[in-house]
Amino acid sequence: MSGEYVALCPVTEDLVSQLLALAELDLTDDDAIEARMREGGWPDWSQAVQGPAYEDTPDVPEATHVTPQGHFVTCDGDGSLYLPFAYLYSVDGGLLDEDCWGPLPGWTSEQGAWRPEFDAHFGTVVRRFTDRLGLPNHDIRQPRYDTRYVSWRLEHNVLIVGQGPEPLSYHQFEDAHVYLVSRTVKDAPFPDGEEMRALLTT
């Protein structure tokens, strides 16, 4: 069905705890990250999507892991972990001719929803981390582009709850995500590059 959609895979309190545990680690230490993900029940992506839950789903996004809740996580040793939890998109026969998020295990989509619902999902996750970590170090907004980064500087990493254009769709969709990125790895990919790294890590 064509129209506007917002999709969500909730960030639960348990997932917040797991992400904060991962944020204590060196994000380039593959063995430590893998061990912590196994403890949390995060299967490898290639194993998860071959399971029966994904038999009748449309296109499944590529990742390295899947959370028990259904989030697709990318953590490939570059000093970062990327976990999208909401999408804002149109189904119009262009890039998408069907709702690809609603049918995925753990996800729901709401047809007719748009920016207010998307922003509300983002706000819920910011509050969850604020309850655990206190007020963020930065809340950076670019209203012209509906982009926002709320960040906490931790001992080894920076935790960002972000929203903005989704790169794999050539910026035709938007996503909201939790992003862990190393404070010390020189080439760790910070959003918006070196200026953002300088601001968020010091």
Backbone as a printed PyTorch tensor [residue, N CA C, xyz], in Angstrom:
tensor([[[  0.8480,  -1.1890,   0.0000],
         [  0.0000,   0.0000,   0.0000],
         [  0.8860,   1.2430,   0.0000]],

        [[  0.5580,   2.1990,  -0.8480],
         [  1.3750,   3.4020,  -0.9160],
         [  1.0270,   4.3370,   0.2300]],

        [[  1.9470,   5.2550,   0.5090],
         [  1.7180,   6.2350,   1.5560],
         [  2.9600,   6.4690,   2.3810]],

        [[  2.7710,   7.2240,   3.4530],
         [  3.8640,   7.5520,   4.3590],
         [  3.8330,   6.5990,   5.5450]],

        [[  5.0190,   6.2390,   6.0350],
         [  5.1320,   5.2590,   7.1130],
         [  6.1970,   5.6810,   8.1130]],

        [[  5.9910,   5.2490,   9.3480],
         [  7.0450,   5.2490,  10.3590],
         [  7.1010,   3.8380,  10.9300]],

        [[  8.2900,   3.2400,  10.9280],
         [  8.4890,   1.9040,  11.4730],
         [  9.3110,   1.9910,  12.7510]],

        [[  9.0750,   1.0380,  13.6580],
         [  9.7350,   1.0540,  14.9670],
         [ 10.0750,  -0.3580,  15.4050]],

        [[ 11.2770,  -0.5170,  15.9470],
         [ 11.6620,  -1.6840,  16.7370],
         [ 12.1070,  -1.1200,  18.0830]],

        [[ 11.3270,  -1.2940,  19.1410],
         [ 11.5710,  -0.5430,  20.3800],
         [ 12.9300,  -0.8230,  21.0160]],

        [[ 13.4850,   0.2200,  21.6230],
         [ 14.6870,   0.0970,  22.4440],
         [ 14.2090,  -0.0870,  23.8830]],

        [[ 14.2570,  -1.3360,  24.3370],
         [ 13.7540,  -1.6730,  25.6640],
         [ 14.7890,  -1.3330,  26.7400]],

        [[ 14.3500,  -1.3720,  27.9910],
         [ 15.2890,  -1.1430,  29.0970],
         [ 16.3960,  -2.1890,  29.1000]],

        [[ 16.0600,  -3.4270,  28.7580],
         [ 17.0690,  -4.4750,  28.6990],
         [ 18.0880,  -4.1720,  27.6050]],

        [[ 17.6220,  -3.7020,  26.4560],
         [ 18.5450,  -3.3690,  25.3750],
         [ 19.4330,  -2.1830,  25.7580]],

        [[ 18.8780,  -1.1950,  26.4510],
         [ 19.6860,  -0.0810,  26.9480],
         [ 20.8250,  -0.6180,  27.8130]],

        [[ 20.5160,  -1.5640,  28.7070],
         [ 21.5440,  -2.1430,  29.5730],
         [ 22.6110,  -2.8510,  28.7480]],

        [[ 22.1930,  -3.5890,  27.7150],
         [ 23.1550,  -4.2950,  26.8760],
         [ 24.0340,  -3.3130,  26.0970]],

        [[ 23.4440,  -2.2540,  25.5960],
         [ 24.2290,  -1.2630,  24.8590],
         [ 25.2290,  -0.5620,  25.7700]],

        [[ 24.8210,  -0.2550,  26.9900],
         [ 25.7420,   0.3920,  27.9240],
         [ 26.8780,  -0.5570,  28.3120]],

        [[ 26.5880,  -1.8570,  28.3770],
         [ 27.6490,  -2.8330,  28.6500],
         [ 28.6300,  -2.8840,  27.4760]],

        [[ 28.1230,  -2.8520,  26.2540],
         [ 28.9980,  -2.8190,  25.0830],
         [ 29.8150,  -1.5350,  25.0400]],

        [[ 29.2230,  -0.4350,  25.5100],
         [ 29.9060,   0.8610,  25.4820],
         [ 31.1040,   0.9030,  26.4160]],

        [[ 31.2190,  -0.0720,  27.3210],
         [ 32.3710,  -0.1330,  28.2220],
         [ 33.5920,  -0.7630,  27.5550]],

        [[ 33.3870,  -1.3790,  26.3710],
         [ 34.4460,  -2.1520,  25.7230],
         [ 35.1750,  -1.3390,  24.6610]],

        [[ 36.3290,  -1.8380,  24.2630],
         [ 37.0400,  -1.3360,  23.0940],
         [ 36.2930,  -1.8640,  21.8700]],

        [[ 35.7240,  -0.9820,  21.0710],
         [ 34.8720,  -1.4040,  19.9530],
         [ 35.6610,  -2.0050,  18.7950]],

        [[ 36.9910,  -2.0230,  18.8880],
         [ 37.7820,  -2.7280,  17.8740],
         [ 38.1990,  -4.1230,  18.3480]],

        [[ 37.8530,  -4.4750,  19.5810],
         [ 38.2030,  -5.7900,  20.1310],
         [ 37.0980,  -6.7710,  19.7600]],

        [[ 37.2410,  -7.3780,  18.5800],
         [ 36.1840,  -8.2410,  18.0570],
         [ 35.8210,  -9.3660,  19.0180]],

        [[ 36.8150,  -9.9650,  19.6700],
         [ 36.5320, -11.0960,  20.5540],
         [ 35.6810, -10.6740,  21.7470]],

        [[ 36.0310,  -9.5320,  22.3440],
         [ 35.2630,  -9.0560,  23.5010],
         [ 33.8480,  -8.6620,  23.0980]],

        [[ 33.7260,  -7.9950,  21.9410],
         [ 32.3990,  -7.5860,  21.4640],
         [ 31.5460,  -8.8230,  21.1750]],

        [[ 32.1300,  -9.7930,  20.4580],
         [ 31.3900, -11.0160,  20.1270],
         [ 30.9350, -11.7390,  21.3910]],

        [[ 31.8240, -11.8270,  22.3900],
         [ 31.4660, -12.5100,  23.6330],
         [ 30.3110, -11.8050,  24.3240]],

        [[ 30.3560, -10.4810,  24.3770],
         [ 29.2830,  -9.7200,  25.0350],
         [ 27.9680,  -9.8650,  24.2630]],

        [[ 28.0440,  -9.8670,  22.9270],
         [ 26.8250, -10.0350,  22.1300],
         [ 26.2390, -11.4410,  22.3180]],

        [[ 27.0990, -12.4510,  22.3860],
         [ 26.5990, -13.8130,  22.6230],
         [ 25.9090, -13.8970,  23.9780]],

        [[ 26.5080, -13.2710,  24.9980],
         [ 25.8900, -13.2510,  26.3230],
         [ 24.4910, -12.6500,  26.2630]],

        [[ 24.3370, -11.6170,  25.4220],
         [ 23.0410, -10.9480,  25.3110],
         [ 22.0760, -11.6210,  24.3570]],

        [[ 22.5200, -12.7070,  23.7150],
         [ 21.6370, -13.4130,  22.7920],
         [ 21.4790, -12.7420,  21.4400]],

        [[ 22.5310, -12.0240,  20.9930],
         [ 22.5000, -11.3720,  19.6810],
         [ 23.1020, -12.3170,  18.6520]],

        [[ 22.2950, -12.9710,  17.8270],
         [ 22.8660, -13.8890,  16.8420],
         [ 23.5630, -13.1450,  15.7070]],

        [[ 24.4700, -13.8670,  15.0670],
         [ 25.0790, -13.3910,  13.8360],
         [ 23.9790, -13.1840,  12.7960]],

        [[ 24.0760, -12.1100,  12.0300],
         [ 23.0360, -11.7550,  11.0530],
         [ 22.7680, -12.8850,  10.0700]],

        [[ 23.8350, -13.4760,   9.5180],
         [ 23.6510, -14.4900,   8.4710],
         [ 22.9210, -15.7150,   9.0100]],

        [[ 23.1210, -16.0450,  10.2810],
         [ 22.3860, -17.1520,  10.8800],
         [ 20.9430, -16.7620,  11.1620]],

        [[ 20.7460, -15.5550,  11.6950],
         [ 19.4000, -15.1350,  12.0870],
         [ 18.4520, -15.0830,  10.9000]],

        [[ 18.9060, -14.4930,   9.7900],
         [ 17.9670, -14.2720,   8.6750],
         [ 17.7020, -15.5440,   7.8810]],

        [[ 18.4400, -16.6250,   8.1610],
         [ 18.1160, -17.9020,   7.5370],
         [ 17.0870, -18.6850,   8.3340]],

        [[ 16.7090, -18.1450,   9.5010],
         [ 15.7440, -18.8310,  10.3440],
         [ 14.3230, -18.6820,   9.8180]],

        [[ 13.3980, -19.4700,  10.3660],
         [ 12.0090, -19.4680,   9.8720],
         [ 11.2920, -18.1290,  10.0380]],

        [[ 11.7090, -17.3140,  11.0030],
         [ 11.0260, -16.0300,  11.2320],
         [ 11.1450, -15.1060,  10.0320]],

        [[ 12.1720, -15.3100,   9.1940],
         [ 12.4170, -14.4020,   8.0670],
         [ 12.0120, -15.0020,   6.7180]],

        [[ 11.3690, -16.1660,   6.7330],
         [ 11.0310, -16.8410,   5.4750],
         [ 10.1580, -15.9990,   4.5600]],

        [[  9.1600, -15.3340,   5.1350],
         [  8.1720, -14.6230,   4.3130],
         [  8.3470, -13.1110,   4.3470]],

        [[  9.5070, -12.6420,   4.7850],
         [  9.7180, -11.2000,   4.8430],
         [ 10.3010, -10.7110,   3.5230]],

        [[ 10.0350,  -9.4390,   3.1690],
         [ 10.6640,  -8.8750,   1.9720],
         [ 12.1480,  -8.6280,   2.2230]],

        [[ 12.7240,  -7.7740,   1.4690],
         [ 14.1540,  -7.4990,   1.5300],
         [ 14.6020,  -7.2320,   2.9700]],

        [[ 15.6280,  -7.9440,   3.4210],
         [ 16.1370,  -7.8000,   4.7870],
         [ 17.4300,  -6.9950,   4.7350]],

        [[ 17.5530,  -5.9370,   5.5410],
         [ 18.7790,  -5.1280,   5.4940],
         [ 20.0000,  -5.9270,   5.9220]],

        [[ 21.1350,  -5.6350,   5.3060],
         [ 22.3760,  -6.3080,   5.6920],
         [ 22.9140,  -5.7030,   6.9850]],

        [[ 23.5180,  -6.5520,   7.7970],
         [ 24.0830,  -6.1230,   9.0710],
         [ 25.1050,  -7.1700,   9.4840]],

        [[ 25.6050,  -7.0650,  10.7050],
         [ 26.4870,  -8.1040,  11.2200],
         [ 25.8040,  -8.9360,  12.3000]],

        [[ 24.8230,  -8.3530,  12.9990],
         [ 24.1260,  -9.0360,  14.0850],
         [ 22.6650,  -8.5950,  14.1040]],

        [[ 21.8720,  -9.3340,  14.8640],
         [ 20.4690,  -8.9780,  15.0870],
         [ 20.2290,  -9.0690,  16.5940]],

        [[ 19.5780,  -8.0690,  17.1660],
         [ 19.2680,  -8.1520,  18.5960],
         [ 18.0880,  -9.0940,  18.8060]],

        [[ 17.8810,  -9.5630,  20.0410],
         [ 16.7070, -10.3970,  20.3140],
         [ 15.3930,  -9.6790,  19.9870]],

        [[ 15.4110,  -8.3350,  20.0380],
         [ 14.2040,  -7.5720,  19.7220],
         [ 13.9750,  -7.4610,  18.2160]],

        [[ 15.0320,  -7.6450,  17.3980],
         [ 14.8750,  -7.5710,  15.9520],
         [ 15.6390,  -6.4480,  15.2700]],

        [[ 16.4120,  -5.6530,  16.0180],
         [ 17.2130,  -4.5880,  15.4020],
         [ 18.3490,  -5.1830,  14.5770]],

        [[ 18.6680,  -4.5500,  13.4750],
         [ 19.7950,  -4.9550,  12.6510],
         [ 20.9980,  -4.0980,  13.0270]],

        [[ 22.0550,  -4.7510,  13.4950],
         [ 23.2030,  -4.0690,  14.0900],
         [ 24.4210,  -4.2640,  13.1940]],

        [[ 25.1550,  -3.1770,  12.9620],
         [ 26.4140,  -3.2640,  12.2340],
         [ 27.5540,  -2.9190,  13.1830]],

        [[ 28.4400,  -3.9080,  13.3860],
         [ 29.6150,  -3.7220,  14.2420],
         [ 30.7210,  -4.5610,  13.6220]],

        [[ 31.5680,  -3.9370,  12.8000],
         [ 32.5170,  -4.7200,  12.0190],
         [ 33.9800,  -4.3730,  12.3060]],

        [[ 34.2620,  -3.9550,  13.5550],
         [ 35.6450,  -3.7810,  13.9630],
         [ 36.2640,  -2.4400,  13.6360]],

        [[ 35.4580,  -1.4780,  13.1400],
         [ 36.0180,  -0.1750,  12.7720],
         [ 35.9460,   0.8400,  13.9080]],

        [[ 35.5590,   0.3780,  15.0930],
         [ 35.4530,   1.2920,  16.2260],
         [ 34.0710,   1.8610,  16.4110]],

        [[ 33.0580,   1.2350,  15.8050],
         [ 31.6990,   1.7470,  15.9530],
         [ 30.6850,   0.6150,  15.9420]],

        [[ 29.5060,   0.9300,  16.4700],
         [ 28.3510,   0.0280,  16.4480],
         [ 27.1330,   0.8640,  16.0940]],

        [[ 26.3720,   0.4120,  15.0960],
         [ 25.2390,   1.1850,  14.5700],
         [ 23.9750,   0.3530,  14.6880]],

        [[ 22.9620,   0.8890,  15.3670],
         [ 21.7170,   0.1640,  15.6130],
         [ 20.5220,   1.0680,  15.3010]],

        [[ 19.9330,   0.9820,  14.1130],
         [ 18.7260,   1.7680,  13.8210],
         [ 17.5140,   1.1820,  14.5550]],

        [[ 16.6440,   2.0670,  15.0630],
         [ 15.4450,   1.5900,  15.7520],
         [ 14.1520,   2.1760,  15.1800]],

        [[ 14.2300,   3.1370,  14.2750],
         [ 13.0220,   3.6940,  13.6570],
         [ 13.3680,   4.2170,  12.2730]],

        [[ 12.3770,   4.1580,  11.3840],
         [ 12.5390,   4.6770,  10.0170],
         [ 11.3280,   5.5140,   9.6520]],

        [[ 11.5770,   6.5440,   8.8590],
         [ 10.5450,   7.3950,   8.2710],
         [ 10.7140,   7.2810,   6.7530]],

        [[  9.6510,   6.8590,   6.0370],
         [  9.8280,   6.5500,   4.6150],
         [  8.4870,   6.5820,   3.8890]],

        [[  8.5640,   6.6560,   2.5780],
         [  7.3780,   6.6280,   1.7250],
         [  7.4010,   5.3720,   0.8690]],

        [[  6.2330,   4.7790,   0.7080],
         [  6.0470,   3.6710,  -0.2270],
         [  5.2790,   4.2400,  -1.4090]],

        [[  5.9800,   4.4010,  -2.5400],
         [  5.3640,   5.1320,  -3.6480],
         [  5.7420,   4.5670,  -5.0090]],

        [[  6.2850,   3.3510,  -5.0140],
         [  6.6850,   2.7680,  -6.2850],
         [  8.0110,   3.2910,  -6.7970]],

        [[  8.6480,   4.2160,  -6.0530],
         [  9.9630,   4.7020,  -6.4400],
         [ 11.0140,   3.7570,  -5.8860]],

        [[ 11.6940,   4.1930,  -4.8360],
         [ 12.6770,   3.3260,  -4.2060],
         [ 12.0050,   2.1360,  -3.5280]],

        [[ 10.8330,   2.3700,  -2.9610],
         [ 10.0820,   1.3010,  -2.3000],
         [  8.7160,   1.1560,  -2.9570]],

        [[  8.3510,  -0.0860,  -3.2690],
         [  6.9960,  -0.3150,  -3.7550],
         [  6.1750,  -1.1540,  -2.7840]],

        [[  6.7740,  -1.4600,  -1.6130],
         [  6.0350,  -2.1130,  -0.5360],
         [  6.6820,  -1.7390,   0.7880]],

        [[  5.9370,  -1.9380,   1.8620],
         [  6.4420,  -1.6530,   3.2000],
         [  7.4170,  -2.7630,   3.5790]],

        [[  8.7010,  -2.4350,   3.6160],
         [  9.6940,  -3.4730,   3.8950],
         [  9.9790,  -3.6330,   5.3830]],

        [[  9.5420,  -2.6720,   6.2260],
         [  9.8910,  -2.7380,   7.6430],
         [  8.8150,  -3.4060,   8.4820]],

        [[  7.5520,  -3.0910,   8.2380],
         [  6.4740,  -3.6230,   9.0680],
         [  6.4680,  -5.1330,   9.2080]],

        [[  6.7640,  -5.8970,   8.1300],
         [  6.6990,  -7.3630,   8.2370],
         [  7.8860,  -8.0110,   8.9560]],

        [[  8.9420,  -7.2560,   9.2490],
         [ 10.1270,  -7.8660,   9.8600],
         [  9.8700,  -8.2400,  11.3170]],

        [[ 10.4010,  -9.3700,  11.7710],
         [ 10.2050,  -9.7690,  13.1680],
         [ 10.6730,  -8.6890,  14.1380]],

        [[  9.8150,  -8.3460,  15.0870],
         [ 10.1300,  -7.3370,  16.0960],
         [  9.7820,  -5.9180,  15.6990]],

        [[  9.4890,  -5.6840,  14.4090],
         [  9.1790,  -4.3480,  13.9080],
         [  7.6760,  -4.1750,  13.7050]],

        [[  7.2190,  -2.9460,  13.8420],
         [  5.8600,  -2.5700,  13.4490],
         [  5.9660,  -1.3100,  12.6000]],

        [[  4.9840,  -1.1070,  11.7350],
         [  4.9630,   0.1340,  10.9540],
         [  3.5620,   0.7280,  11.0220]],

        [[  3.5170,   2.0490,  10.9610],
         [  2.2530,   2.7820,  11.0450],
         [  2.0720,   3.5990,   9.7700]],

        [[  1.0960,   3.2110,   8.9750],
         [  0.8220,   3.9680,   7.7550],
         [  0.1440,   5.2830,   8.1190]],

        [[  0.5210,   6.3490,   7.4380],
         [ -0.0380,   7.6670,   7.7210],
         [  0.7220,   8.4300,   8.7910]],

        [[  1.6610,   7.7550,   9.4660],
         [  2.4980,   8.4460,  10.4620],
         [  3.6060,   9.1930,   9.7310]],

        [[  4.1280,  10.2530,  10.3760],
         [  5.2340,  10.9880,   9.7760],
         [  6.0680,  11.6240,  10.8700]],

        [[  6.4910,  12.8410,  10.7020],
         [  7.4920,  13.4250,  11.5840],
         [  7.1100,  13.4180,  13.0720]],

        [[  5.8980,  13.7680,  13.4710],
         [  5.6190,  13.7690,  14.9170],
         [  5.8200,  12.3980,  15.5650]],

        [[  5.3840,  11.3440,  14.8880],
         [  5.5420,  10.0020,  15.4460],
         [  7.0120,   9.5890,  15.4570]],

        [[  7.7090,   9.9010,  14.3830],
         [  9.1320,   9.5830,  14.2870],
         [  9.9140,  10.2940,  15.3920]],

        [[  9.6410,  11.5880,  15.5720],
         [ 10.3190,  12.3560,  16.6210],
         [  9.9840,  11.8200,  18.0120]],

        [[  8.7460,  11.3470,  18.1940],
         [  8.3470,  10.8160,  19.5020],
         [  9.1220,   9.5400,  19.8320]],

        [[  9.3340,   8.6680,  18.8500],
         [ 10.1290,   7.4550,  19.0840],
         [ 11.5650,   7.8310,  19.4570]],

        [[ 12.1220,   8.8130,  18.7590],
         [ 13.4620,   9.3030,  19.0640],
         [ 13.5190,   9.8260,  20.5010]],

        [[ 12.5290,  10.6400,  20.8740],
         [ 12.4980,  11.2230,  22.2120],
         [ 12.4310,  10.1750,  23.3070]],

        [[ 11.7050,   9.0920,  23.0620],
         [ 11.6070,   8.0110,  24.0490],
         [ 12.9720,   7.4020,  24.3260]],

        [[ 13.7540,   7.1740,  23.2730],
         [ 15.0680,   6.5530,  23.4500],
         [ 16.0330,   7.5250,  24.1310]],

        [[ 15.9790,   8.8060,  23.7640],
         [ 16.8090,   9.8040,  24.4570],
         [ 16.4920,   9.7950,  25.9520]],

        [[ 15.2080,   9.7370,  26.3130],
         [ 14.8300,   9.7280,  27.7410],
         [ 15.3600,   8.4790,  28.4400]],

        [[ 15.3130,   7.3340,  27.7600],
         [ 15.7980,   6.0960,  28.3830],
         [ 17.2760,   6.2150,  28.7400]],

        [[ 18.0760,   6.7580,  27.8230],
         [ 19.5060,   6.9050,  28.1180],
         [ 19.7450,   8.0270,  29.1310]],

        [[ 18.9650,   9.0820,  29.0760],
         [ 19.1080,  10.1650,  30.0530],
         [ 18.8230,   9.6530,  31.4630]],

        [[ 17.8220,   8.7890,  31.5990],
         [ 17.5040,   8.2140,  32.9080],
         [ 18.6870,   7.4290,  33.4730]],

        [[ 19.4920,   6.8310,  32.5910],
         [ 20.6080,   6.0000,  33.0380],
         [ 21.9170,   6.7790,  33.1500]],

        [[ 22.1230,   7.7470,  32.2740],
         [ 23.4310,   8.4210,  32.1780],
         [ 23.4080,   9.8690,  32.6490]],

        [[ 22.2340,  10.4020,  32.9300],
         [ 22.1320,  11.8230,  33.2430],
         [ 22.0070,  12.6420,  31.9680]],

        [[ 22.0290,  13.9470,  32.1090],
         [ 21.8570,  14.8200,  30.9550],
         [ 22.9710,  14.5910,  29.9390]],

        [[ 22.6500,  14.6730,  28.6510],
         [ 23.6840,  14.4630,  27.6280],
         [ 24.7200,  15.5770,  27.6390]],

        [[ 25.9090,  15.2750,  27.0910],
         [ 26.9480,  16.2920,  26.9270],
         [ 26.6030,  17.2680,  25.8080]],

        [[ 25.9480,  16.7660,  24.7560],
         [ 25.6020,  17.6070,  23.6070],
         [ 24.2350,  17.2300,  23.0640]],

        [[ 23.5270,  18.2250,  22.5640],
         [ 22.2670,  18.0150,  21.8320],
         [ 22.3390,  18.9380,  20.6210]],

        [[ 22.7520,  18.3640,  19.4940],
         [ 23.0650,  19.1410,  18.3000],
         [ 21.9440,  18.9760,  17.2920]],

        [[ 21.3550,  20.0950,  16.8790],
         [ 20.2270,  20.0380,  15.9450],
         [ 20.5540,  20.8410,  14.6990]],

        [[ 20.0680,  20.3230,  13.5700],
         [ 20.1480,  21.0400,  12.3020],
         [ 18.7250,  21.0990,  11.7460]],

        [[ 17.9280,  22.0480,  12.2420],
         [ 16.4940,  22.0430,  11.9020],
         [ 16.2240,  22.0630,  10.4030]],

        [[ 17.0810,  22.6950,   9.6450],
         [ 16.8530,  22.7530,   8.2050],
         [ 16.8090,  21.3570,   7.5880]],

        [[ 17.5560,  20.4220,   8.1950],
         [ 17.6410,  19.0640,   7.6560],
         [ 16.9880,  18.0320,   8.5660]],

        [[ 16.3170,  18.4720,   9.6340],
         [ 15.7000,  17.5480,  10.5930],
         [ 16.7070,  16.5360,  11.1180]],

        [[ 17.9420,  16.9810,  11.3200],
         [ 18.9950,  16.1160,  11.8340],
         [ 19.2720,  16.4910,  13.2870]],

        [[ 19.4880,  15.4650,  14.1240],
         [ 19.7540,  15.7320,  15.5290],
         [ 20.6630,  14.6460,  16.0830]],

        [[ 21.6530,  15.0510,  16.8830],
         [ 22.5350,  14.1150,  17.5670],
         [ 22.5460,  14.4810,  19.0500]],

        [[ 22.1280,  13.5360,  19.8910],
         [ 22.2140,  13.6940,  21.3400],
         [ 23.2990,  12.7310,  21.8080]],

        [[ 24.3070,  13.2410,  22.5260],
         [ 25.4680,  12.3820,  22.8010],
         [ 25.9240,  12.4570,  24.2530]],

        [[ 26.4770,  11.3230,  24.6930],
         [ 27.0960,  11.1920,  26.0060],
         [ 28.5320,  10.7380,  25.8180]],

        [[ 29.4650,  11.4170,  26.4610],
         [ 30.8760,  11.0510,  26.4120],
         [ 31.1440,  10.0690,  27.5490]],

        [[ 31.5020,   8.8410,  27.1960],
         [ 31.7720,   7.7990,  28.1740],
         [ 33.2830,   7.5930,  28.2770]],

        [[ 33.7100,   6.6460,  29.1050],
         [ 35.1480,   6.4810,  29.3430],
         [ 35.9000,   6.1380,  28.0550]],

        [[ 35.3760,   5.1770,  27.3000],
         [ 36.0830,   4.7170,  26.0990],
         [ 35.4230,   5.1650,  24.7990]],

        [[ 34.1420,   5.4440,  24.8540],
         [ 33.3550,   5.6640,  23.6380],
         [ 32.4190,   6.8490,  23.8010]],

        [[ 31.8180,   7.2320,  22.6990],
         [ 30.7250,   8.2110,  22.7100],
         [ 29.4520,   7.4750,  22.3220]],

        [[ 28.3930,   7.6890,  23.0710],
         [ 27.0930,   7.1170,  22.7430],
         [ 26.2390,   8.2300,  22.1420]],

        [[ 25.7340,   7.9880,  20.9600],
         [ 24.9240,   8.9790,  20.2440],
         [ 23.5600,   8.3890,  19.9560]],

        [[ 22.5110,   9.1350,  20.2600],
         [ 21.1820,   8.8350,  19.7290],
         [ 20.9540,   9.8690,  18.6310]],

        [[ 20.8660,   9.3900,  17.4010],
         [ 20.8140,  10.3010,  16.2670],
         [ 19.6060,  10.0630,  15.3830]],

        [[ 19.2720,  11.0760,  14.5970],
         [ 18.2480,  10.9170,  13.5690],
         [ 18.5930,  11.8220,  12.3920]],

        [[ 18.2910,  11.3230,  11.1950],
         [ 18.5770,  12.1010,  10.0030],
         [ 18.5210,  11.2270,   8.7720]],

        [[ 18.9860,  11.7350,   7.6330],
         [ 18.9250,  10.9740,   6.3800],
         [ 19.6540,   9.6340,   6.4840]],

        [[ 19.0340,   8.6210,   5.9140],
         [ 19.5680,   7.2670,   5.9790],
         [ 20.4390,   7.0310,   4.7380]],

        [[ 21.7350,   6.7560,   4.9100],
         [ 22.6460,   6.7870,   3.7660],
         [ 22.3900,   5.7200,   2.7070]],

        [[ 21.9580,   4.5250,   3.1040],
         [ 21.8000,   3.4530,   2.1240],
         [ 20.6460,   3.7030,   1.1590]],

        [[ 19.7270,   4.5890,   1.5250],
         [ 18.6040,   4.9150,   0.6360],
         [ 18.9100,   6.1490,  -0.2060]],

        [[ 20.1790,   6.5440,  -0.2560],
         [ 20.5630,   7.7820,  -0.9470],
         [ 19.7900,   8.9750,  -0.3590]],

        [[ 19.5990,   8.9050,   0.9730],
         [ 18.9740,   9.9770,   1.7510],
         [ 17.5000,  10.1910,   1.3960]],

        [[ 16.8460,   9.1680,   0.8360],
         [ 15.4130,   9.2880,   0.5660],
         [ 14.5810,   8.9290,   1.7940]],

        [[ 15.1450,   8.1640,   2.7220],
         [ 14.4730,   7.8440,   3.9750],
         [ 15.2270,   8.5330,   5.0980]],

        [[ 14.6590,   8.4550,   6.2900],
         [ 15.3770,   8.8710,   7.4940],
         [ 15.3770,   7.7170,   8.4760]],

        [[ 16.4050,   7.6630,   9.3160],
         [ 16.3900,   6.6870,  10.3930],
         [ 16.7120,   7.3710,  11.7110]],

        [[ 16.3380,   6.6870,  12.7800],
         [ 16.7500,   7.0590,  14.1310],
         [ 17.5460,   5.8840,  14.6570]],

        [[ 18.6640,   6.1580,  15.3120],
         [ 19.5950,   5.0930,  15.6340],
         [ 20.3470,   5.3730,  16.9320]],

        [[ 20.8710,   4.2970,  17.5010],
         [ 21.8590,   4.3900,  18.5760],
         [ 23.2020,   4.0760,  17.9420]],

        [[ 24.1790,   4.9290,  18.2240],
         [ 25.4930,   4.7960,  17.6000],
         [ 26.5440,   4.8630,  18.6910]],

        [[ 27.3390,   3.8090,  18.8190],
         [ 28.4940,   3.8270,  19.7110],
         [ 29.7260,   4.0050,  18.8520]],

        [[ 30.6030,   4.9280,  19.2240],
         [ 31.8130,   5.1680,  18.4250],
         [ 32.9800,   5.4550,  19.3640]],

        [[ 34.1230,   4.9050,  19.0290],
         [ 35.3070,   5.0070,  19.8730],
         [ 35.7910,   6.4460,  19.9840]],

        [[ 36.2160,   6.8100,  21.1960],
         [ 36.8150,   8.1310,  21.4110],
         [ 38.2620,   8.1720,  20.9690]],

        [[ 38.9000,   7.0010,  20.8140],
         [ 40.3450,   6.9690,  20.6170],
         [ 40.7880,   6.4130,  19.2670]],

        [[ 39.9510,   5.6150,  18.6060],
         [ 40.3580,   5.0400,  17.3190],
         [ 40.3820,   6.1460,  16.2780]],

        [[ 41.5320,   6.3400,  15.6550],
         [ 41.7390,   7.5030,  14.7850],
         [ 40.7430,   7.5720,  13.6340]],

        [[ 40.4510,   6.4390,  13.0220],
         [ 39.5880,   6.4450,  11.8430],
         [ 38.1560,   6.0220,  12.1470]],

        [[ 37.7770,   5.9800,  13.4170],
         [ 36.3890,   5.6180,  13.7400],
         [ 35.4490,   6.6220,  13.0690]],

        [[ 34.3850,   6.1360,  12.4210],
         [ 33.5490,   7.0130,  11.5910],
         [ 32.5380,   7.8360,  12.3900]],

        [[ 32.9100,   9.0630,  12.7110],
         [ 31.9720,   9.9630,  13.3800],
         [ 31.0190,  10.5680,  12.3590]],

        [[ 29.7450,  10.7610,  12.7410],
         [ 28.8470,  11.4700,  11.8250],
         [ 29.3550,  12.8810,  11.5920]],

        [[ 29.2880,  13.3260,  10.3710],
         [ 29.7270,  14.6720,   9.9900],
         [ 31.2220,  14.9110,  10.1970]],

        [[ 32.0120,  13.8330,  10.3670],
         [ 33.4570,  13.9310,  10.2540],
         [ 34.2050,  14.4990,  11.4410]],

        [[ 35.3590,  15.0930,  11.1490],
         [ 36.3230,  15.4730,  12.1710],
         [ 35.8170,  16.5720,  13.1010]],

        [[ 35.0290,  17.4970,  12.5800],
         [ 34.5080,  18.5480,  13.4600],
         [ 33.6420,  17.9410,  14.5590]],

        [[ 32.7950,  16.9810,  14.1760],
         [ 31.9360,  16.3430,  15.1680],
         [ 32.7810,  15.5240,  16.1480]],

        [[ 33.7940,  14.8310,  15.6600],
         [ 34.6770,  14.0890,  16.5520],
         [ 35.3040,  15.0250,  17.5880]],

        [[ 35.8290,  16.1570,  17.1300],
         [ 36.4880,  17.0910,  18.0370],
         [ 35.5180,  17.5840,  19.1050]],

        [[ 34.2800,  17.8530,  18.6990],
         [ 33.2890,  18.3710,  19.6450],
         [ 32.8770,  17.3040,  20.6570]],

        [[ 32.5940,  16.0920,  20.1690],
         [ 31.9730,  15.0870,  21.0270],
         [ 32.9620,  14.3280,  21.9020]],

        [[ 34.2510,  14.3480,  21.5430],
         [ 35.2010,  13.5320,  22.3070],
         [ 35.9740,  14.3200,  23.3390]],

        [[ 35.8930,  15.6530,  23.3330],
         [ 36.7250,  16.4270,  24.2700],
         [ 35.8730,  17.1560,  25.2870]]])
